[in-house]
Amino acid sequence: MLLAIDIGNTRIKGAVFEKDNVIENFVFSKSELEKKIENILKIFPKVQDLVVASVGNLSKNDFLNFEKSLKVHFISNEDVFPFENKYATPKTLGIDRAVLASGAVLRFPKQNRLVIDAGTCITYDFIDADDNYLGGAISPGFRLRYEALHNFTAKLPLLKLENPDHFIGNSTQQSIHSGVVNGMIHEIDGFINQYKEEYKKFTIILTGGDTEFLAKRLKNTIFANSNFLLESLNHLFQYKITND
């Protein structure tokens, strides 16, 4: 059994895998890390490997206590990935983006793929049919957009994600919701359409915490899977075992 851990900017997600099957999912805060993992290992004593991808401020040292009972694998830019990194600054590519690109290559072989990860930030990653990682884009996610409007203006309120009543906002709050939500949807569809101009056929993978909210509203056909990063971690681990 394998325990995959994704340390994001705001929370930690985890999943226990038996080969390619997800046995159970977990979500918890960074302050709960040690206790939560200890509890998971008690429930699933057959877990032998722990694989971690982190974009947060936790490092491998935070997992040293677990090395007595299982093998800890911390994904880094030094690992071998199943794609050719064509990024101009390859070592600056975020681990989360590298893992997602790996999952796209391993899950959807021999085709163009666009991975859209909608979380604290929204990232776009494109890998062509020859497994070349070409890059993508990074922009603010929903929470950052709401916070920016509140923090950098004098009177706009801080709102939480909510579907606008109409694209024409008839109040300040509805105008904010329309701007944030419709702005994000138009951005994503716009990026997809821009890729379509250059690549006639490709698979679109939508993942991240806002997957469900966005999937219902996008015009383009997508493969939506909020757990794609954790599944990609599992696939990448199996790839590493085979290619080490």
Coordinates of N, CA and C in Angstrom, one line a residue:
M1 N 0.8 -1.2 0.0 CA 0.0 0.0 0.0 C 0.9 1.3 0.0
L2 N 0.3 2.3 -0.6 CA 1.0 3.6 -0.7 C 0.2 4.7 -0.1
L3 N 0.8 5.6 0.6 CA 0.1 6.8 1.1 C 0.7 8.0 0.3
A4 N -0.1 8.7 -0.4 CA 0.3 9.9 -1.2 C -0.1 11.1 -0.5
I5 N 0.8 12.1 -0.4 CA 0.5 13.3 0.3 C 0.8 14.5 -0.6
D6 N -0.2 15.4 -0.7 CA -0.1 16.6 -1.5 C -0.2 17.8 -0.6
I7 N 1.0 18.5 -0.4 CA 1.0 19.7 0.5 C 0.8 20.9 -0.3
G8 N -0.4 21.5 -0.2 CA -0.7 22.7 -1.0 C -0.4 24.0 -0.3
N9 N -0.8 25.1 -0.8 CA -0.6 26.4 -0.2 C -1.5 26.6 1.0
T10 N -2.7 26.0 1.0 CA -3.7 26.2 2.1 C -4.0 24.9 2.9
R11 N -3.9 23.8 2.3 CA -4.2 22.5 3.1 C -3.5 21.4 2.5
I12 N -3.6 20.2 3.2 CA -2.9 19.0 2.8 C -4.0 18.0 2.4
K13 N -3.8 17.3 1.3 CA -4.7 16.3 0.8 C -3.9 15.0 0.8
G14 N -4.5 13.9 1.1 CA -3.8 12.6 1.1 C -4.8 11.5 0.6
A15 N -4.2 10.4 0.2 CA -4.9 9.2 -0.3 C -4.1 8.0 -0.1
V16 N -4.8 6.9 0.3 CA -4.2 5.6 0.4 C -4.5 4.8 -0.8
F17 N -3.5 4.2 -1.5 CA -3.6 3.5 -2.7 C -3.3 2.0 -2.5
E18 N -4.0 1.2 -3.2 CA -3.7 -0.3 -3.3 C -3.5 -0.4 -4.8
K19 N -2.3 -0.4 -5.3 CA -2.0 -0.3 -6.7 C -2.6 0.9 -7.3
D20 N -3.6 0.8 -8.3 CA -4.2 2.0 -8.9 C -5.5 2.3 -8.2
N21 N -5.9 1.6 -7.2 CA -7.2 1.9 -6.5 C -7.0 2.8 -5.3
V22 N -7.9 3.8 -5.3 CA -7.9 4.7 -4.1 C -8.8 4.0 -3.0
I23 N -8.2 3.8 -1.9 CA -8.9 3.1 -0.8 C -9.6 4.2 0.1
E24 N -8.9 5.3 0.4 CA -9.5 6.4 1.2 C -8.8 7.7 0.9
N25 N -9.6 8.8 1.0 CA -9.1 10.1 0.8 C -9.1 10.9 2.2
F26 N -8.2 11.8 2.3 CA -8.1 12.6 3.5 C -7.8 14.1 3.2
V27 N -8.3 15.0 4.0 CA -8.0 16.4 3.9 C -7.8 17.0 5.3
F28 N -6.7 17.7 5.5 CA -6.4 18.2 6.9 C -5.5 19.4 6.8
S29 N -5.3 20.1 7.9 CA -4.5 21.3 7.9 C -3.0 20.9 8.2
K30 N -2.1 21.9 8.0 CA -0.7 21.6 8.2 C -0.3 21.3 9.6
S31 N -1.1 22.0 10.5 CA -0.8 21.8 12.0 C -1.2 20.4 12.4
E32 N -2.0 19.7 11.6 CA -2.5 18.3 12.0 C -1.6 17.2 11.4
L33 N -0.6 17.6 10.6 CA 0.1 16.7 9.8 C 0.6 15.4 10.5
E34 N 1.3 15.5 11.6 CA 1.9 14.3 12.3 C 0.8 13.4 12.8
K35 N -0.2 14.0 13.5 CA -1.2 13.2 14.1 C -2.1 12.5 13.1
K36 N -2.4 13.2 12.0 CA -3.2 12.6 11.0 C -2.5 11.5 10.3
I37 N -1.2 11.6 10.0 CA -0.5 10.5 9.3 C -0.4 9.3 10.2
E38 N -0.1 9.6 11.5 CA 0.0 8.5 12.5 C -1.3 7.7 12.5
N39 N -2.5 8.4 12.5 CA -3.8 7.8 12.5 C -4.0 7.0 11.3
I40 N -3.6 7.5 10.1 CA -3.8 6.8 8.8 C -3.0 5.5 8.9
L41 N -1.8 5.6 9.4 CA -0.9 4.4 9.4 C -1.4 3.3 10.4
K42 N -2.1 3.8 11.4 CA -2.8 2.8 12.3 C -3.9 2.1 11.7
I43 N -4.7 2.9 10.9 CA -5.9 2.3 10.2 C -5.4 1.4 9.0
F44 N -4.3 1.8 8.4 CA -3.8 1.1 7.2 C -2.4 0.6 7.5
P45 N -2.2 -0.4 8.3 CA -0.8 -0.8 8.7 C 0.0 -1.4 7.6
K46 N -0.7 -1.7 6.5 CA 0.0 -2.3 5.3 C 0.7 -1.3 4.4
V47 N 0.5 0.0 4.8 CA 1.2 1.1 4.0 C 2.7 1.0 4.2
Q48 N 3.4 0.8 3.2 CA 4.9 0.7 3.2 C 5.7 1.9 2.7
D49 N 5.0 2.7 1.8 CA 5.6 3.8 1.2 C 4.8 5.1 1.4
L50 N 5.5 6.2 1.6 CA 4.9 7.5 1.7 C 5.5 8.4 0.7
V51 N 4.7 8.9 -0.3 CA 5.3 9.7 -1.3 C 4.7 11.1 -1.2
V52 N 5.5 12.2 -1.2 CA 5.1 13.5 -0.8 C 5.4 14.5 -2.0
A53 N 4.5 15.3 -2.3 CA 4.7 16.5 -3.2 C 4.3 17.7 -2.4
S54 N 5.2 18.7 -2.4 CA 5.0 19.9 -1.5 C 5.3 21.2 -2.3
V55 N 4.3 22.1 -2.3 CA 4.5 23.4 -2.7 C 4.4 24.4 -1.5
G56 N 4.0 23.8 -0.4 CA 3.9 24.6 0.9 C 5.3 24.7 1.5
N57 N 5.3 25.2 2.8 CA 6.5 25.4 3.5 C 7.0 24.3 4.4
L58 N 6.5 23.0 4.1 CA 7.0 21.8 4.8 C 8.0 21.2 3.9
S59 N 9.0 20.6 4.6 CA 10.1 19.9 3.9 C 10.2 18.5 4.3
K60 N 11.2 17.8 3.8 CA 11.4 16.4 4.1 C 11.7 16.2 5.6
N61 N 12.3 17.2 6.3 CA 12.6 17.1 7.7 C 11.3 16.9 8.5
D62 N 10.2 17.4 8.0 CA 8.9 17.2 8.8 C 8.4 15.8 8.7
F63 N 9.1 14.9 7.9 CA 8.6 13.5 7.8 C 9.6 12.5 8.3
L64 N 10.7 13.0 9.0 CA 11.7 12.1 9.4 C 11.2 11.1 10.4
N65 N 10.3 11.5 11.3 CA 9.8 10.5 12.3 C 9.1 9.3 11.7
F66 N 8.7 9.4 10.4 CA 8.0 8.3 9.8 C 8.9 7.3 9.1
E67 N 10.2 7.7 9.0 CA 11.2 6.9 8.2 C 11.5 5.6 9.0
K68 N 11.1 5.6 10.3 CA 11.4 4.4 11.1 C 10.4 3.2 10.7
S69 N 9.3 3.6 10.2 CA 8.2 2.6 10.0 C 7.9 2.4 8.5
L70 N 8.4 3.3 7.6 CA 8.1 3.2 6.2 C 9.0 4.0 5.4
K71 N 9.1 3.8 4.1 CA 10.0 4.5 3.2 C 9.3 5.8 2.8
V72 N 10.0 6.9 2.9 CA 9.5 8.2 2.6 C 10.2 8.7 1.3
H73 N 9.3 9.1 0.3 CA 9.8 9.5 -1.0 C 9.3 11.0 -1.2
F74 N 10.2 11.9 -1.2 CA 9.9 13.3 -1.4 C 10.2 13.7 -2.8
I75 N 9.2 14.0 -3.6 CA 9.4 14.4 -5.0 C 10.1 15.7 -5.1
S76 N 11.2 15.8 -5.9 CA 11.9 17.0 -6.1 C 12.3 17.2 -7.6
N77 N 12.8 18.3 -7.9 CA 13.2 18.6 -9.3 C 14.3 17.7 -9.8
E78 N 15.0 17.0 -8.9 CA 16.1 16.1 -9.3 C 15.6 14.7 -9.7
D79 N 14.3 14.5 -9.5 CA 13.7 13.2 -9.9 C 13.6 13.0 -11.5
V80 N 13.5 11.8 -11.9 CA 13.3 11.5 -13.3 C 11.8 11.5 -13.6
F81 N 11.4 12.3 -14.5 CA 10.0 12.4 -14.9 C 9.7 11.8 -16.3
P82 N 8.5 11.4 -16.6 CA 8.2 10.8 -17.9 C 8.0 11.8 -19.0
F83 N 8.6 12.9 -18.9 CA 8.5 13.9 -20.0 C 9.8 14.7 -20.1
E84 N 10.0 15.3 -21.3 CA 11.2 16.1 -21.5 C 10.8 17.6 -21.1
N85 N 11.5 18.1 -20.1 CA 11.2 19.4 -19.6 C 11.8 20.5 -20.5
K86 N 10.9 21.2 -21.3 CA 11.4 22.3 -22.2 C 11.2 23.6 -21.6
Y87 N 10.9 23.7 -20.3 CA 10.8 25.0 -19.6 C 12.2 25.7 -19.7
A88 N 12.1 27.0 -20.0 CA 13.4 27.8 -20.1 C 14.2 27.8 -18.8
T89 N 13.4 27.7 -17.6 CA 14.0 27.6 -16.3 C 13.5 26.3 -15.6
P90 N 14.0 25.1 -16.1 CA 13.4 23.9 -15.7 C 13.4 23.6 -14.2
K91 N 14.4 24.1 -13.4 CA 14.5 23.9 -12.0 C 13.5 24.7 -11.2
T92 N 12.9 25.7 -11.9 CA 11.9 26.5 -11.2 C 10.5 26.0 -11.4
L93 N 10.3 24.9 -12.2 CA 9.0 24.3 -12.4 C 8.5 23.8 -11.0
G94 N 7.3 24.2 -10.6 CA 6.7 23.7 -9.3 C 6.6 22.2 -9.3
I95 N 6.8 21.6 -8.2 CA 6.7 20.2 -8.0 C 5.2 19.7 -8.4
D96 N 4.3 20.5 -7.9 CA 2.9 20.1 -8.2 C 2.6 20.1 -9.7
R97 N 3.2 21.0 -10.5 CA 3.0 21.1 -11.9 C 3.8 19.9 -12.6
A98 N 4.9 19.6 -12.1 CA 5.7 18.4 -12.6 C 4.9 17.1 -12.4
V99 N 4.3 17.0 -11.2 CA 3.6 15.8 -10.9 C 2.4 15.7 -11.8
L100 N 1.6 16.8 -11.9 CA 0.5 16.8 -12.8 C 0.8 16.5 -14.2
A101 N 1.9 17.0 -14.7 CA 2.4 16.7 -16.1 C 2.7 15.2 -16.2
S102 N 3.3 14.7 -15.2 CA 3.7 13.3 -15.2 C 2.4 12.4 -15.3
G103 N 1.4 12.8 -14.5 CA 0.2 12.0 -14.5 C -0.5 12.1 -15.8
A104 N -0.5 13.3 -16.4 CA -1.1 13.4 -17.8 C -0.4 12.5 -18.8
V105 N 0.9 12.5 -18.8 CA 1.7 11.6 -19.7 C 1.4 10.2 -19.5
L106 N 1.4 9.7 -18.2 CA 1.2 8.3 -17.9 C -0.3 7.9 -18.1
R107 N -1.2 8.8 -17.8 CA -2.6 8.4 -17.9 C -3.2 8.6 -19.3
F108 N -2.6 9.5 -20.1 CA -3.1 9.8 -21.4 C -1.9 9.8 -22.4
P109 N -1.4 8.6 -22.7 CA -0.2 8.5 -23.5 C -0.4 8.9 -25.0
K110 N 0.7 9.4 -25.6 CA 0.7 9.7 -27.0 C -0.4 10.6 -27.5
Q111 N -0.6 11.7 -26.7 CA -1.6 12.7 -27.2 C -1.2 14.0 -26.5
N112 N -1.7 15.1 -27.1 CA -1.5 16.4 -26.5 C -2.4 16.6 -25.3
R113 N -1.8 17.2 -24.2 CA -2.6 17.3 -23.0 C -2.5 18.7 -22.4
L114 N -3.6 19.2 -21.9 CA -3.6 20.5 -21.2 C -4.1 20.2 -19.8
V115 N -3.3 20.4 -18.7 CA -3.7 20.2 -17.4 C -4.0 21.6 -16.7
I116 N -5.3 21.7 -16.2 CA -5.7 23.0 -15.5 C -5.9 22.6 -14.1
D117 N -5.1 23.2 -13.2 CA -5.2 23.0 -11.8 C -5.8 24.2 -11.1
A118 N -7.0 24.1 -10.6 CA -7.7 25.3 -10.1 C -7.7 25.2 -8.5
G119 N -6.7 25.9 -7.9 CA -6.6 25.9 -6.5 C -6.4 27.3 -6.0
T120 N -5.4 27.5 -5.1 CA -5.1 28.9 -4.6 C -4.7 29.7 -5.9
C121 N -3.8 29.1 -6.7 CA -3.5 29.7 -8.0 C -4.1 28.7 -9.0
I122 N -4.3 29.2 -10.2 CA -4.8 28.3 -11.3 C -3.6 28.2 -12.3
T123 N -3.2 27.0 -12.5 CA -2.1 26.7 -13.4 C -2.5 26.0 -14.6
Y124 N -1.8 26.3 -15.7 CA -2.0 25.6 -17.0 C -0.7 25.0 -17.4
D125 N -0.7 23.7 -17.7 CA 0.5 23.0 -18.1 C 0.2 22.2 -19.4
F126 N 1.0 22.4 -20.4 CA 0.8 21.7 -21.7 C 1.9 20.8 -22.0
I127 N 1.6 19.5 -22.3 CA 2.5 18.5 -22.7 C 2.1 17.9 -24.0
D128 N 3.0 18.0 -25.0 CA 2.6 17.6 -26.4 C 2.6 16.0 -26.5
A129 N 2.2 15.6 -27.7 CA 2.1 14.1 -27.9 C 3.4 13.4 -27.9
D130 N 4.5 14.1 -28.0 CA 5.8 13.6 -27.9 C 6.4 13.7 -26.5
D131 N 5.6 13.9 -25.6 CA 6.0 14.0 -24.1 C 7.0 15.1 -23.9
N132 N 6.8 16.2 -24.6 CA 7.6 17.4 -24.3 C 6.7 18.4 -23.4
Y133 N 7.3 18.7 -22.2 CA 6.6 19.7 -21.4 C 6.9 21.1 -21.9
L134 N 6.0 21.8 -22.4 CA 6.2 23.1 -23.1 C 6.0 24.3 -22.2
G135 N 5.3 24.1 -21.1 CA 5.0 25.3 -20.2 C 3.6 25.5 -20.1
G136 N 3.2 26.8 -19.8 CA 1.8 27.1 -19.6 C 1.6 28.5 -19.0
A137 N 0.8 28.6 -18.0 CA 0.5 29.9 -17.4 C 0.1 29.7 -15.9
I138 N 0.2 30.8 -15.2 CA -0.1 30.9 -13.8 C -0.9 32.1 -13.5
S139 N -2.1 32.0 -12.9 CA -2.9 33.2 -12.5 C -3.6 33.0 -11.2
P140 N -4.1 34.1 -10.6 CA -4.8 33.9 -9.3 C -6.0 33.0 -9.3
G141 N -6.2 32.2 -8.3 CA -7.5 31.4 -8.2 C -8.6 32.3 -7.6
F142 N -9.7 31.6 -7.3 CA -10.9 32.3 -6.8 C -10.6 33.1 -5.5
R143 N -10.0 32.4 -4.6 CA -9.8 33.1 -3.2 C -8.9 34.3 -3.4
L144 N -7.8 34.2 -4.2 CA -6.9 35.3 -4.3 C -7.6 36.5 -5.0
R145 N -8.5 36.2 -5.9 CA -9.2 37.3 -6.6 C -10.1 38.0 -5.7
Y146 N -10.8 37.3 -4.9 CA -11.7 37.9 -3.9 C -10.9 38.7 -2.9
E147 N -9.8 38.1 -2.4 CA -9.0 38.8 -1.4 C -8.3 40.1 -2.0
A148 N -7.9 40.0 -3.3 CA -7.3 41.2 -3.9 C -8.2 42.3 -4.0
L149 N -9.5 42.1 -4.4 CA -10.5 43.1 -4.5 C -10.7 43.8 -3.1
H150 N -10.7 43.0 -2.1 CA -10.9 43.5 -0.7 C -9.7 44.2 -0.2
N151 N -8.5 43.6 -0.3 CA -7.3 44.1 0.3 C -6.8 45.4 -0.4
F152 N -7.0 45.5 -1.7 CA -6.4 46.6 -2.4 C -7.4 47.7 -2.8
T153 N -8.6 47.7 -2.1 CA -9.6 48.8 -2.3 C -10.0 49.2 -0.9
A154 N -10.7 50.4 -0.9 CA -11.0 51.0 0.4 C -12.4 50.4 1.0
K155 N -13.3 50.0 0.1 CA -14.6 49.7 0.6 C -15.2 48.4 0.1
L156 N -14.5 47.7 -0.8 CA -15.1 46.5 -1.3 C -15.1 45.4 -0.3
P157 N -16.2 44.6 0.0 CA -16.2 43.6 1.0 C -15.4 42.4 0.6
L158 N -15.0 41.6 1.6 CA -14.4 40.3 1.3 C -15.5 39.2 1.2
L159 N -15.6 38.6 0.1 CA -16.7 37.6 -0.2 C -16.1 36.3 -0.4
K160 N -17.0 35.3 -0.2 CA -16.6 33.9 -0.5 C -17.2 33.5 -1.8
L161 N -16.7 32.4 -2.4 CA -17.1 32.0 -3.7 C -18.6 31.7 -3.8
E162 N -19.2 32.3 -4.7 CA -20.7 32.1 -4.9 C -21.1 32.3 -6.3
N163 N -22.0 31.5 -6.9 CA -22.4 31.7 -8.2 C -23.2 33.0 -8.4
P164 N -22.8 33.9 -9.3 CA -23.6 35.1 -9.5 C -25.0 34.8 -10.0
D165 N -25.9 35.7 -9.6 CA -27.3 35.5 -10.1 C -27.4 35.8 -11.6
H166 N -26.6 36.7 -12.1 CA -26.7 37.1 -13.5 C -25.3 37.7 -13.8
F167 N -25.0 37.7 -15.1 CA -23.7 38.2 -15.5 C -23.7 39.7 -15.3
I168 N -24.9 40.4 -15.3 CA -24.9 41.8 -15.0 C -25.2 41.9 -13.5
G169 N -24.2 42.2 -12.7 CA -24.4 42.3 -11.3 C -25.2 43.5 -10.9
N170 N -26.3 43.3 -10.1 CA -27.2 44.4 -9.8 C -26.9 45.0 -8.4
S171 N -25.8 44.6 -7.8 CA -25.4 45.2 -6.5 C -23.9 45.0 -6.5
T172 N -23.2 45.7 -5.5 CA -21.8 45.6 -5.4 C -21.4 44.1 -5.2
Q173 N -22.0 43.4 -4.3 CA -21.7 42.0 -4.1 C -21.9 41.2 -5.3
Q174 N -23.0 41.3 -6.0 CA -23.2 40.5 -7.2 C -22.3 40.9 -8.3
S175 N -21.8 42.2 -8.4 CA -20.9 42.6 -9.4 C -19.5 42.0 -9.1
I176 N -19.1 41.8 -7.8 CA -17.9 41.1 -7.5 C -18.0 39.7 -7.9
H177 N -19.1 39.0 -7.5 CA -19.2 37.6 -7.9 C -19.2 37.4 -9.4
S178 N -19.9 38.3 -10.1 CA -19.9 38.2 -11.6 C -18.5 38.4 -12.1
G179 N -17.7 39.4 -11.6 CA -16.4 39.7 -12.1 C -15.4 38.5 -11.8
V180 N -15.5 38.0 -10.6 CA -14.6 36.9 -10.2 C -14.9 35.6 -10.9
V181 N -16.2 35.2 -10.8 CA -16.6 33.9 -11.4 C -16.6 33.9 -12.9
N182 N -17.2 34.9 -13.5 CA -17.3 34.9 -15.0 C -15.9 35.2 -15.6
G183 N -15.1 36.0 -14.8 CA -13.8 36.3 -15.3 C -12.9 35.0 -15.4
M184 N -13.1 34.2 -14.3 CA -12.3 32.9 -14.3 C -12.8 32.0 -15.4
I185 N -14.1 31.9 -15.6 CA -14.6 31.0 -16.6 C -14.2 31.4 -18.0
H186 N -14.3 32.7 -18.3 CA -13.9 33.3 -19.6 C -12.4 33.1 -19.8
E187 N -11.6 33.2 -18.7 CA -10.2 33.0 -18.8 C -9.8 31.6 -19.2
I188 N -10.4 30.7 -18.5 CA -10.1 29.2 -18.8 C -10.6 28.9 -20.2
D189 N -11.8 29.2 -20.6 CA -12.3 28.9 -21.9 C -11.4 29.7 -23.0
G190 N -11.0 30.9 -22.6 CA -10.1 31.6 -23.6 C -8.8 31.0 -23.8
F191 N -8.2 30.5 -22.7 CA -6.9 29.8 -22.8 C -7.1 28.5 -23.7
I192 N -8.2 27.8 -23.4 CA -8.4 26.5 -24.1 C -8.6 26.8 -25.6
N193 N -9.3 27.8 -26.0 CA -9.6 28.2 -27.4 C -8.3 28.7 -28.0
Q194 N -7.4 29.3 -27.3 CA -6.1 29.7 -27.8 C -5.2 28.5 -28.1
Y195 N -5.3 27.5 -27.3 CA -4.5 26.3 -27.6 C -5.1 25.6 -28.8
K196 N -6.4 25.6 -28.9 CA -7.1 25.0 -30.1 C -6.6 25.6 -31.4
E197 N -6.3 26.8 -31.4 CA -5.8 27.5 -32.6 C -4.5 26.9 -33.1
E198 N -3.7 26.3 -32.2 CA -2.4 25.8 -32.5 C -2.4 24.3 -32.5
Y199 N -3.2 23.7 -31.7 CA -3.2 22.2 -31.6 C -4.7 21.8 -31.7
K200 N -5.0 21.1 -32.9 CA -6.3 20.8 -33.2 C -7.0 19.8 -32.2
K201 N -6.2 18.9 -31.7 CA -6.7 17.9 -30.8 C -5.9 17.7 -29.6
F202 N -6.5 17.8 -28.4 CA -5.8 17.6 -27.1 C -6.8 17.2 -26.0
T203 N -6.3 16.5 -25.0 CA -7.1 16.2 -23.9 C -7.0 17.3 -22.8
I204 N -8.1 17.7 -22.2 CA -8.1 18.8 -21.2 C -8.4 18.1 -19.9
I205 N -7.5 18.3 -18.9 CA -7.7 17.7 -17.6 C -7.9 18.8 -16.6
L206 N -9.0 18.9 -15.9 CA -9.3 19.9 -14.9 C -9.2 19.2 -13.5
T207 N -8.4 19.8 -12.6 CA -8.3 19.3 -11.3 C -8.2 20.4 -10.3
G208 N -8.0 20.1 -9.0 CA -7.9 21.1 -8.0 C -9.1 21.3 -7.2
G209 N -9.1 22.1 -6.1 CA -10.2 22.2 -5.2 C -11.5 22.8 -5.8
D210 N -11.3 23.6 -6.9 CA -12.5 24.2 -7.5 C -13.0 23.4 -8.7
T211 N -12.6 22.2 -8.9 CA -13.0 21.4 -10.0 C -14.5 21.3 -10.2
E212 N -15.2 20.9 -9.2 CA -16.6 20.6 -9.3 C -17.3 21.9 -9.7
F213 N -17.0 23.0 -9.1 CA -17.6 24.3 -9.4 C -17.4 24.7 -10.8
L214 N -16.2 24.6 -11.3 CA -15.9 25.0 -12.7 C -16.4 24.1 -13.7
A215 N -16.3 22.8 -13.5 CA -16.6 21.8 -14.5 C -18.1 22.0 -15.1
K216 N -19.0 22.4 -14.2 CA -20.4 22.6 -14.6 C -20.6 23.8 -15.5
R217 N -19.6 24.7 -15.5 CA -19.8 26.0 -16.1 C -18.9 26.2 -17.4
L218 N -17.9 25.4 -17.6 CA -17.0 25.6 -18.8 C -17.7 25.1 -20.0
K219 N -17.5 25.7 -21.1 CA -18.1 25.3 -22.4 C -17.4 24.2 -23.1
N220 N -16.1 24.0 -22.8 CA -15.3 23.0 -23.5 C -15.4 21.7 -22.8
T221 N -15.2 20.6 -23.5 CA -15.3 19.2 -23.0 C -14.0 19.0 -22.3
I222 N -14.1 18.5 -21.0 CA -13.0 18.3 -20.2 C -13.1 17.0 -19.4
F223 N -11.9 16.5 -19.0 CA -11.8 15.3 -18.1 C -11.6 15.9 -16.7
A224 N -12.7 15.9 -15.8 CA -12.6 16.5 -14.5 C -12.3 15.5 -13.4
N225 N -11.3 15.8 -12.6 CA -10.9 14.8 -11.6 C -10.2 15.7 -10.5
S226 N -10.9 15.9 -9.4 CA -10.3 16.7 -8.3 C -9.1 16.1 -7.6
N227 N -9.0 14.7 -7.8 CA -7.9 14.0 -7.1 C -6.8 13.7 -8.1
F228 N -6.7 14.3 -9.2 CA -5.8 14.0 -10.3 C -4.3 14.1 -9.8
L229 N -4.0 15.1 -8.9 CA -2.6 15.2 -8.4 C -2.2 14.0 -7.6
L230 N -3.1 13.6 -6.7 CA -2.8 12.4 -5.8 C -2.7 11.1 -6.7
E231 N -3.6 11.0 -7.7 CA -3.5 9.8 -8.6 C -2.2 9.9 -9.4
S232 N -1.8 11.1 -9.8 CA -0.5 11.3 -10.5 C 0.7 11.0 -9.7
L233 N 0.6 11.3 -8.4 CA 1.7 10.9 -7.4 C 1.8 9.4 -7.4
N234 N 0.7 8.7 -7.3 CA 0.8 7.2 -7.3 C 1.4 6.7 -8.6
H235 N 0.9 7.2 -9.8 CA 1.4 6.8 -11.1 C 2.9 7.1 -11.2
L236 N 3.3 8.3 -10.7 CA 4.7 8.7 -10.8 C 5.6 7.8 -9.9
F237 N 5.1 7.4 -8.8 CA 5.8 6.5 -7.9 C 6.0 5.1 -8.6
Q238 N 5.0 4.6 -9.2 CA 5.1 3.3 -9.9 C 6.1 3.5 -11.1
Y239 N 6.1 4.6 -11.7 CA 7.1 4.9 -12.8 C 8.5 4.9 -12.3
K240 N 8.7 5.6 -11.1 CA 10.0 5.7 -10.5 C 10.6 4.3 -10.2
I241 N 9.7 3.4 -9.7 CA 10.1 2.0 -9.3 C 10.6 1.3 -10.6
T242 N 9.9 1.5 -11.6 CA 10.2 0.8 -12.9 C 11.4 1.3 -13.5
N243 N 11.7 2.6 -13.4 CA 12.8 3.2 -14.1 C 14.1 3.5 -13.3
D244 N 14.0 3.2 -12.0 CA 15.2 3.5 -11.1 C 16.3 2.4 -11.5

